PDB file of C-alpha atoms in Angstrom:
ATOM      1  CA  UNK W   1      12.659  -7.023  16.761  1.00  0.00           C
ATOM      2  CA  UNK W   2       8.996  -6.000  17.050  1.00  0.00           C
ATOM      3  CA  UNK W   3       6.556  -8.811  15.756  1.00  0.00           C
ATOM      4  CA  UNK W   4       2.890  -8.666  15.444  1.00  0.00           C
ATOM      5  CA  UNK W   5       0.294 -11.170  14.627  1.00  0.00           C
ATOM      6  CA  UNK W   6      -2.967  -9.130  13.117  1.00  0.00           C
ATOM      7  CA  UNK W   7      -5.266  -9.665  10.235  1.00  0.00           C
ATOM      8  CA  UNK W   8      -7.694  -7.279   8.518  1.00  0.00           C
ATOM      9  CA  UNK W   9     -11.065  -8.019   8.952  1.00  0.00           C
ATOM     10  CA  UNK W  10     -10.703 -11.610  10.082  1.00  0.00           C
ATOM     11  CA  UNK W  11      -8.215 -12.109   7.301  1.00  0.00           C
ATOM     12  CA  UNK W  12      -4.842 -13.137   7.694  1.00  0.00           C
ATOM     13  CA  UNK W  13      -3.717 -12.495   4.535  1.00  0.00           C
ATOM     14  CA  UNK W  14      -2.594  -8.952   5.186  1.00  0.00           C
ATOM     15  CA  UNK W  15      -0.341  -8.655   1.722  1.00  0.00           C
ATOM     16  CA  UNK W  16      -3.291  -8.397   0.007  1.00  0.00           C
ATOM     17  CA  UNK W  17      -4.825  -5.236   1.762  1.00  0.00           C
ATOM     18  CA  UNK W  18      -1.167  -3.715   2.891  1.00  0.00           C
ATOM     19  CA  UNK W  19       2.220  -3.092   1.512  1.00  0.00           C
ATOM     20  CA  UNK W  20       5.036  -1.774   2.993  1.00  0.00           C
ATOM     21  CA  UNK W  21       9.054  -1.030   2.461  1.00  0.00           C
ATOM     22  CA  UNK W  22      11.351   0.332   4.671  1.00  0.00           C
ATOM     23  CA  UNK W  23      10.185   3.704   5.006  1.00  0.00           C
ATOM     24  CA  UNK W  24       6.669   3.910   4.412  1.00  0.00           C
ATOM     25  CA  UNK W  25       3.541   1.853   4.493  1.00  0.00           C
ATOM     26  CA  UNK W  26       0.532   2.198   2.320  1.00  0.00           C
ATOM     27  CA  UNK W  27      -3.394   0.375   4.285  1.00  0.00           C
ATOM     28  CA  UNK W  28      -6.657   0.659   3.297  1.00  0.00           C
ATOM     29  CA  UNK W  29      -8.584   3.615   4.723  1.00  0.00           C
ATOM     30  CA  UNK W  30     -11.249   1.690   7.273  1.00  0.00           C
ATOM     31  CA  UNK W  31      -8.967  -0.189   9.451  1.00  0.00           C
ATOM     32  CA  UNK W  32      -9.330   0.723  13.017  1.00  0.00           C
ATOM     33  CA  UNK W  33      -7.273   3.152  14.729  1.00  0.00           C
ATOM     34  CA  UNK W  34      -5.845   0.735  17.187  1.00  0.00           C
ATOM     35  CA  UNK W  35      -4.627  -1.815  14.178  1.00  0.00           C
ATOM     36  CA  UNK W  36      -3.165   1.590  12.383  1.00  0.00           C
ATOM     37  CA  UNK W  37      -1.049   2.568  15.523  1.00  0.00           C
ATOM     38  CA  UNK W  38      -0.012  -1.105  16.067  1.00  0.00           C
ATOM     39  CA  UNK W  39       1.029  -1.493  12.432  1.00  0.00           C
ATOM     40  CA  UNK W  40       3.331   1.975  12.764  1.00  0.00           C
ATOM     41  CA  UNK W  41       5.005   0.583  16.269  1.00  0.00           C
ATOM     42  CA  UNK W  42       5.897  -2.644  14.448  1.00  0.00           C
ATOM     43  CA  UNK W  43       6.708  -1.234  11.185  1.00  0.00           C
ATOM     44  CA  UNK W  44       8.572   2.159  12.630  1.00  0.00           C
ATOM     45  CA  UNK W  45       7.365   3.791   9.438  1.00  0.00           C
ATOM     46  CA  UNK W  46       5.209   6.415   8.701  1.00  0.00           C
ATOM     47  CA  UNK W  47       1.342   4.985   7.353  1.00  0.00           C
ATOM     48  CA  UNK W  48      -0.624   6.392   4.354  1.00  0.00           C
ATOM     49  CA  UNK W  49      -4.194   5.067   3.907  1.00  0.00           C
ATOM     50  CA  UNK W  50      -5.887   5.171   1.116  1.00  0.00           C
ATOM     51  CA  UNK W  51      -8.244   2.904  -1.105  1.00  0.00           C
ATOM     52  CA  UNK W  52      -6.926   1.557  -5.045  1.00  0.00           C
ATOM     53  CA  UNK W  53      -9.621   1.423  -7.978  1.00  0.00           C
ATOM     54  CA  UNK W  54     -11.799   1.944  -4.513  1.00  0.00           C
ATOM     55  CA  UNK W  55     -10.948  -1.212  -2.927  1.00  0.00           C
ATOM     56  CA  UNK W  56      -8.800  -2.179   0.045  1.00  0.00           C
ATOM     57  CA  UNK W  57      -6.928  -4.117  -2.196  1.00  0.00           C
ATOM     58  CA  UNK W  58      -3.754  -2.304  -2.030  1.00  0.00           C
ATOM     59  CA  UNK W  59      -1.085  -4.932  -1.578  1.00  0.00           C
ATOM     60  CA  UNK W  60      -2.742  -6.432  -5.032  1.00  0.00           C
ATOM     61  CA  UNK W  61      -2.636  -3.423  -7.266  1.00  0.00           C
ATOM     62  CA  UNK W  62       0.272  -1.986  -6.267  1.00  0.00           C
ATOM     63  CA  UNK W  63       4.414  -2.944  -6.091  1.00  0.00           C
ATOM     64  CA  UNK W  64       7.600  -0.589  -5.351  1.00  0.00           C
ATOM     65  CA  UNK W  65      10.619   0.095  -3.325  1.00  0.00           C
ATOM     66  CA  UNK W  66      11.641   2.831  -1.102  1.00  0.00           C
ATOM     67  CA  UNK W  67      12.090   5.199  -4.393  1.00  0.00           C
ATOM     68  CA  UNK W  68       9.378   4.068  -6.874  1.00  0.00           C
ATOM     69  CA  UNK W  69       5.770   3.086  -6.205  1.00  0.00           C
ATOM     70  CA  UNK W  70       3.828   1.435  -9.598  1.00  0.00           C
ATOM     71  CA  UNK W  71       0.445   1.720  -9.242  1.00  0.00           C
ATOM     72  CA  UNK W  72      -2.092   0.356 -12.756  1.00  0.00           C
ATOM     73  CA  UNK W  73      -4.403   2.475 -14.745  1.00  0.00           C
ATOM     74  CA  UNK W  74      -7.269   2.011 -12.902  1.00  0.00           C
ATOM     75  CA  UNK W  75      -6.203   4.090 -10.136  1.00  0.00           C
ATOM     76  CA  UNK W  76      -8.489   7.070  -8.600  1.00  0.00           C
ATOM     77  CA  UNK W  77      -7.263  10.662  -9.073  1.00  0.00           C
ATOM     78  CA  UNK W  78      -7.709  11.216  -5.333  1.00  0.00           C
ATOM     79  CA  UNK W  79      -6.085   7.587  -4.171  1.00  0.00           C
ATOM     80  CA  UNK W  80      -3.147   9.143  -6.596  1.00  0.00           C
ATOM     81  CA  UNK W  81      -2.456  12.569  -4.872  1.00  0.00           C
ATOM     82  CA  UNK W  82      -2.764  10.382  -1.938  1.00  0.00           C
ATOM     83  CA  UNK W  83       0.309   8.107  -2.778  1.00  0.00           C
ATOM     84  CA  UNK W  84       2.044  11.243  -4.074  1.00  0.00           C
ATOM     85  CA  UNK W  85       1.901  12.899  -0.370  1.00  0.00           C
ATOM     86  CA  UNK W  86       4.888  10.105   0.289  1.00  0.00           C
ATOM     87  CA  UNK W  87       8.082  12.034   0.776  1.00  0.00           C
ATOM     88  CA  UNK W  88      11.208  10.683  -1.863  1.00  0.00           C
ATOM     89  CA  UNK W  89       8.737   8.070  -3.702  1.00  0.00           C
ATOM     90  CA  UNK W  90       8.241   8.600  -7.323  1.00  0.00           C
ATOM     91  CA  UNK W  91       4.529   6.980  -8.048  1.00  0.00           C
ATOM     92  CA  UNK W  92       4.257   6.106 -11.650  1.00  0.00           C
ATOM     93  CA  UNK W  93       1.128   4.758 -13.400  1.00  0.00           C
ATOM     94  CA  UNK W  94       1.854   1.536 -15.449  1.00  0.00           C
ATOM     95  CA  UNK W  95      -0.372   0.969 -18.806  1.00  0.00           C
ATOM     96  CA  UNK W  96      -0.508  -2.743 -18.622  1.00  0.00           C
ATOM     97  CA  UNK W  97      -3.469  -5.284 -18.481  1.00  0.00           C
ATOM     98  CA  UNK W  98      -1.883  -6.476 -15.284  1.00  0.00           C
ATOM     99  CA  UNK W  99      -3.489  -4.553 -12.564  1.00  0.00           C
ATOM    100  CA  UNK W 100      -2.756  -7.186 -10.244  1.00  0.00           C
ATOM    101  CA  UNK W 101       0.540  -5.479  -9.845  1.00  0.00           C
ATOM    102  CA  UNK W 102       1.582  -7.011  -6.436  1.00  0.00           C
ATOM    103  CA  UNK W 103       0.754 -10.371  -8.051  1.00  0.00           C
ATOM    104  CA  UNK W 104       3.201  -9.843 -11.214  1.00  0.00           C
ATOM    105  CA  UNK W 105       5.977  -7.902 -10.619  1.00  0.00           C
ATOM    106  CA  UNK W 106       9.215  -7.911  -8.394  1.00  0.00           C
ATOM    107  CA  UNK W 107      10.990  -5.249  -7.687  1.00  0.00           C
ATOM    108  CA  UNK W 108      14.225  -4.681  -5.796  1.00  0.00           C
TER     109      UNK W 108
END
């Protein structure tokens, strides 16, 4: 088992600004290249960067498994073709008042 300790920018709290599954991961766009490639070694998963609603907030807005990615309204029309580059993940756009999707919803 591969473990890594790393935060992004000086912030431990990497759910907020990452989220991952089995078989893909999703980061914000400005992390260095040397965190990126550390991530995918650890993680043995293809990476996807992108921004949500134009923040680095991507463990926040979004939630999913390895088949279905929920992303809220507010999403970008580029940050969505993005997410729909990921091979076998159905990315659906959910009209709710709870953008914080990562914060609200469980999925298994």
């Amino acid at each position: 088992m591969h473990i890594l300790k790393t935060n992004f920018h000086n912030n431990s709290n990497v759910g907020l600004f990452g989220f991952a599954t089995d078989t893909y991961c999703i980061l914000p766009k400005n992390l260095p290249s040397t965190s990126i490639k550390q991530i995918q070694e650890a993680l043995n998963v293809p990476i996807y960067q992108t921004t949500i609603h134009n923040t680095n907030l991507i463990g926040v807005f979004c939630v999913g498994n390895e088949e279905f990615l929920f992303v809220p309204e507010l999403i970008q029309e580029d940050e969505l073709e993005t997410l729909k580059k990921i091979p076998n993940v159905k990315v659906l756009i959910l009209p709710t008042n709870l953008t914080a999707l990562g914060n609200n919803i469980l999925i298994n």
